[in-house]
Amino acid sequence: MTRCTACSICFISDKVAKLLFYVALCVGIGAFIIWLFLTGDLNIALERMVTVLIIACPHALGLAIPLVTARSTSLGAKNGLLIKNRQALEVS
């Protein structure tokens, strides 16, 4: 879960991340079952499941929104734009 408590966007991102985690887990398990059925090879099925989870889980763990906000703030600061209210940046 994200650590910011003042901004409402963090609560929304936590809820979406929770949902996305379960969706990614179900899709990963589904990919495992489908590839195991199609190929009969456990290694290929496991590889496909891990691939799905690696691609989906950074977003599912709620890392995407705080990282984008932090990166946007640092890029703005490097270009001379100081952000006084980070919540305003998140809302926009």
JSON list of C-alpha atoms in Angstrom, two decimals:
[
{"chain": "A", "resi": 1, "resn": "MET", "atom": "CA", "xyz": [0.00, 0.00, 0.00]},
{"chain": "A", "resi": 2, "resn": "THR", "atom": "CA", "xyz": [1.14, 3.51, -0.63]},
{"chain": "A", "resi": 3, "resn": "ARG", "atom": "CA", "xyz": [2.31, 5.58, 2.29]},
{"chain": "A", "resi": 4, "resn": "CYS", "atom": "CA", "xyz": [0.67, 8.92, 1.60]},
{"chain": "A", "resi": 5, "resn": "THR", "atom": "CA", "xyz": [-2.40, 9.51, 3.73]},
{"chain": "A", "resi": 6, "resn": "ALA", "atom": "CA", "xyz": [-3.38, 13.04, 2.75]},
{"chain": "A", "resi": 7, "resn": "CYS", "atom": "CA", "xyz": [-4.28, 12.50, -0.86]},
{"chain": "A", "resi": 8, "resn": "SER", "atom": "CA", "xyz": [-7.42, 10.71, -1.94]},
{"chain": "A", "resi": 9, "resn": "ILE", "atom": "CA", "xyz": [-5.83, 9.50, -5.16]},
{"chain": "A", "resi": 10, "resn": "CYS", "atom": "CA", "xyz": [-3.66, 7.17, -3.08]},
{"chain": "A", "resi": 11, "resn": "PHE", "atom": "CA", "xyz": [-6.73, 5.48, -1.64]},
{"chain": "A", "resi": 12, "resn": "ILE", "atom": "CA", "xyz": [-8.15, 5.04, -5.12]},
{"chain": "A", "resi": 13, "resn": "SER", "atom": "CA", "xyz": [-4.85, 3.66, -6.39]},
{"chain": "A", "resi": 14, "resn": "ASP", "atom": "CA", "xyz": [-4.76, 1.18, -3.50]},
{"chain": "A", "resi": 15, "resn": "LYS", "atom": "CA", "xyz": [-8.22, -0.10, -4.37]},
{"chain": "A", "resi": 16, "resn": "VAL", "atom": "CA", "xyz": [-7.38, -0.39, -8.06]},
{"chain": "A", "resi": 17, "resn": "ALA", "atom": "CA", "xyz": [-4.06, -2.08, -7.25]},
{"chain": "A", "resi": 18, "resn": "LYS", "atom": "CA", "xyz": [-5.86, -4.63, -5.09]},
{"chain": "A", "resi": 19, "resn": "LEU", "atom": "CA", "xyz": [-8.28, -5.42, -7.90]},
{"chain": "A", "resi": 20, "resn": "LEU", "atom": "CA", "xyz": [-5.50, -5.52, -10.49]},
{"chain": "A", "resi": 21, "resn": "PHE", "atom": "CA", "xyz": [-3.47, -7.90, -8.33]},
{"chain": "A", "resi": 22, "resn": "TYR", "atom": "CA", "xyz": [-6.30, -10.42, -8.24]},
{"chain": "A", "resi": 23, "resn": "VAL", "atom": "CA", "xyz": [-6.94, -10.01, -11.96]},
{"chain": "A", "resi": 24, "resn": "ALA", "atom": "CA", "xyz": [-3.24, -10.54, -12.73]},
{"chain": "A", "resi": 25, "resn": "LEU", "atom": "CA", "xyz": [-3.14, -13.60, -10.50]},
{"chain": "A", "resi": 26, "resn": "CYS", "atom": "CA", "xyz": [-6.21, -15.12, -12.17]},
{"chain": "A", "resi": 27, "resn": "VAL", "atom": "CA", "xyz": [-4.86, -14.38, -15.66]},
{"chain": "A", "resi": 28, "resn": "GLY", "atom": "CA", "xyz": [-1.50, -15.90, -14.70]},
{"chain": "A", "resi": 29, "resn": "ILE", "atom": "CA", "xyz": [-3.15, -19.05, -13.41]},
{"chain": "A", "resi": 30, "resn": "GLY", "atom": "CA", "xyz": [-5.36, -19.14, -16.50]},
{"chain": "A", "resi": 31, "resn": "ALA", "atom": "CA", "xyz": [-2.31, -18.82, -18.75]},
{"chain": "A", "resi": 32, "resn": "PHE", "atom": "CA", "xyz": [-0.67, -21.67, -16.86]},
{"chain": "A", "resi": 33, "resn": "ILE", "atom": "CA", "xyz": [-3.68, -23.94, -17.29]},
{"chain": "A", "resi": 34, "resn": "ILE", "atom": "CA", "xyz": [-4.17, -23.08, -20.98]},
{"chain": "A", "resi": 35, "resn": "TRP", "atom": "CA", "xyz": [-0.51, -23.57, -21.89]},
{"chain": "A", "resi": 36, "resn": "LEU", "atom": "CA", "xyz": [-0.33, -26.77, -19.89]},
{"chain": "A", "resi": 37, "resn": "PHE", "atom": "CA", "xyz": [-3.39, -28.05, -21.74]},
{"chain": "A", "resi": 38, "resn": "LEU", "atom": "CA", "xyz": [-2.12, -26.93, -25.17]},
{"chain": "A", "resi": 39, "resn": "THR", "atom": "CA", "xyz": [1.47, -28.11, -24.91]},
{"chain": "A", "resi": 40, "resn": "GLY", "atom": "CA", "xyz": [1.47, -30.62, -22.09]},
{"chain": "A", "resi": 41, "resn": "ASP", "atom": "CA", "xyz": [4.84, -29.19, -21.03]},
{"chain": "A", "resi": 42, "resn": "LEU", "atom": "CA", "xyz": [5.04, -27.97, -17.43]},
{"chain": "A", "resi": 43, "resn": "ASN", "atom": "CA", "xyz": [8.10, -25.80, -18.11]},
{"chain": "A", "resi": 44, "resn": "ILE", "atom": "CA", "xyz": [6.44, -23.83, -20.92]},
{"chain": "A", "resi": 45, "resn": "ALA", "atom": "CA", "xyz": [3.25, -23.37, -18.90]},
{"chain": "A", "resi": 46, "resn": "LEU", "atom": "CA", "xyz": [5.20, -22.17, -15.87]},
{"chain": "A", "resi": 47, "resn": "GLU", "atom": "CA", "xyz": [7.25, -19.82, -18.03]},
{"chain": "A", "resi": 48, "resn": "ARG", "atom": "CA", "xyz": [4.11, -18.24, -19.46]},
{"chain": "A", "resi": 49, "resn": "MET", "atom": "CA", "xyz": [2.55, -17.83, -16.01]},
{"chain": "A", "resi": 50, "resn": "VAL", "atom": "CA", "xyz": [5.67, -16.14, -14.63]},
{"chain": "A", "resi": 51, "resn": "THR", "atom": "CA", "xyz": [5.85, -13.88, -17.68]},
{"chain": "A", "resi": 52, "resn": "VAL", "atom": "CA", "xyz": [2.27, -12.69, -17.11]},
{"chain": "A", "resi": 53, "resn": "LEU", "atom": "CA", "xyz": [2.92, -12.05, -13.43]},
{"chain": "A", "resi": 54, "resn": "ILE", "atom": "CA", "xyz": [6.19, -10.19, -14.03]},
{"chain": "A", "resi": 55, "resn": "ILE", "atom": "CA", "xyz": [4.55, -7.89, -16.54]},
{"chain": "A", "resi": 56, "resn": "ALA", "atom": "CA", "xyz": [1.38, -7.25, -14.54]},
{"chain": "A", "resi": 57, "resn": "CYS", "atom": "CA", "xyz": [2.54, -7.21, -10.93]},
{"chain": "A", "resi": 58, "resn": "PRO", "atom": "CA", "xyz": [4.42, -3.88, -10.73]},
{"chain": "A", "resi": 59, "resn": "HIS", "atom": "CA", "xyz": [1.13, -2.22, -11.63]},
{"chain": "A", "resi": 60, "resn": "ALA", "atom": "CA", "xyz": [-0.82, -4.62, -9.47]},
{"chain": "A", "resi": 61, "resn": "LEU", "atom": "CA", "xyz": [1.31, -3.83, -6.45]},
{"chain": "A", "resi": 62, "resn": "GLY", "atom": "CA", "xyz": [0.38, -0.16, -6.70]},
{"chain": "A", "resi": 63, "resn": "LEU", "atom": "CA", "xyz": [3.81, 1.00, -7.76]},
{"chain": "A", "resi": 64, "resn": "ALA", "atom": "CA", "xyz": [2.82, 2.66, -10.99]},
{"chain": "A", "resi": 65, "resn": "ILE", "atom": "CA", "xyz": [0.95, 5.75, -9.75]},
{"chain": "A", "resi": 66, "resn": "PRO", "atom": "CA", "xyz": [3.38, 6.80, -6.98]},
{"chain": "A", "resi": 67, "resn": "LEU", "atom": "CA", "xyz": [6.37, 6.24, -9.28]},
{"chain": "A", "resi": 68, "resn": "VAL", "atom": "CA", "xyz": [4.84, 8.32, -12.04]},
{"chain": "A", "resi": 69, "resn": "THR", "atom": "CA", "xyz": [4.09, 11.11, -9.56]},
{"chain": "A", "resi": 70, "resn": "ALA", "atom": "CA", "xyz": [7.61, 11.01, -8.14]},
{"chain": "A", "resi": 71, "resn": "ARG", "atom": "CA", "xyz": [9.16, 10.97, -11.62]},
{"chain": "A", "resi": 72, "resn": "SER", "atom": "CA", "xyz": [6.97, 13.85, -12.81]},
{"chain": "A", "resi": 73, "resn": "THR", "atom": "CA", "xyz": [7.91, 15.89, -9.76]},
{"chain": "A", "resi": 74, "resn": "SER", "atom": "CA", "xyz": [11.64, 15.27, -10.24]},
{"chain": "A", "resi": 75, "resn": "LEU", "atom": "CA", "xyz": [11.50, 16.07, -13.97]},
{"chain": "A", "resi": 76, "resn": "GLY", "atom": "CA", "xyz": [9.64, 19.27, -13.22]},
{"chain": "A", "resi": 77, "resn": "ALA", "atom": "CA", "xyz": [12.20, 20.25, -10.58]},
{"chain": "A", "resi": 78, "resn": "LYS", "atom": "CA", "xyz": [15.08, 19.63, -13.00]},
{"chain": "A", "resi": 79, "resn": "ASN", "atom": "CA", "xyz": [13.40, 21.95, -15.49]},
{"chain": "A", "resi": 80, "resn": "GLY", "atom": "CA", "xyz": [12.78, 24.70, -12.93]},
{"chain": "A", "resi": 81, "resn": "LEU", "atom": "CA", "xyz": [9.16, 23.87, -12.09]},
{"chain": "A", "resi": 82, "resn": "LEU", "atom": "CA", "xyz": [8.62, 23.58, -8.35]},
{"chain": "A", "resi": 83, "resn": "ILE", "atom": "CA", "xyz": [5.39, 21.92, -7.28]},
{"chain": "A", "resi": 84, "resn": "LYS", "atom": "CA", "xyz": [3.98, 23.26, -4.05]},
{"chain": "A", "resi": 85, "resn": "ASN", "atom": "CA", "xyz": [0.92, 21.01, -3.88]},
{"chain": "A", "resi": 86, "resn": "ARG", "atom": "CA", "xyz": [1.55, 17.46, -5.06]},
{"chain": "A", "resi": 87, "resn": "GLN", "atom": "CA", "xyz": [-2.13, 16.59, -4.73]},
{"chain": "A", "resi": 88, "resn": "ALA", "atom": "CA", "xyz": [-2.93, 19.16, -7.42]},
{"chain": "A", "resi": 89, "resn": "LEU", "atom": "CA", "xyz": [-0.52, 17.37, -9.75]},
{"chain": "A", "resi": 90, "resn": "GLU", "atom": "CA", "xyz": [-2.13, 14.01, -9.01]},
{"chain": "A", "resi": 91, "resn": "VAL", "atom": "CA", "xyz": [-5.64, 15.34, -9.62]},
{"chain": "A", "resi": 92, "resn": "SER", "atom": "CA", "xyz": [-4.67, 16.90, -12.94]}
]
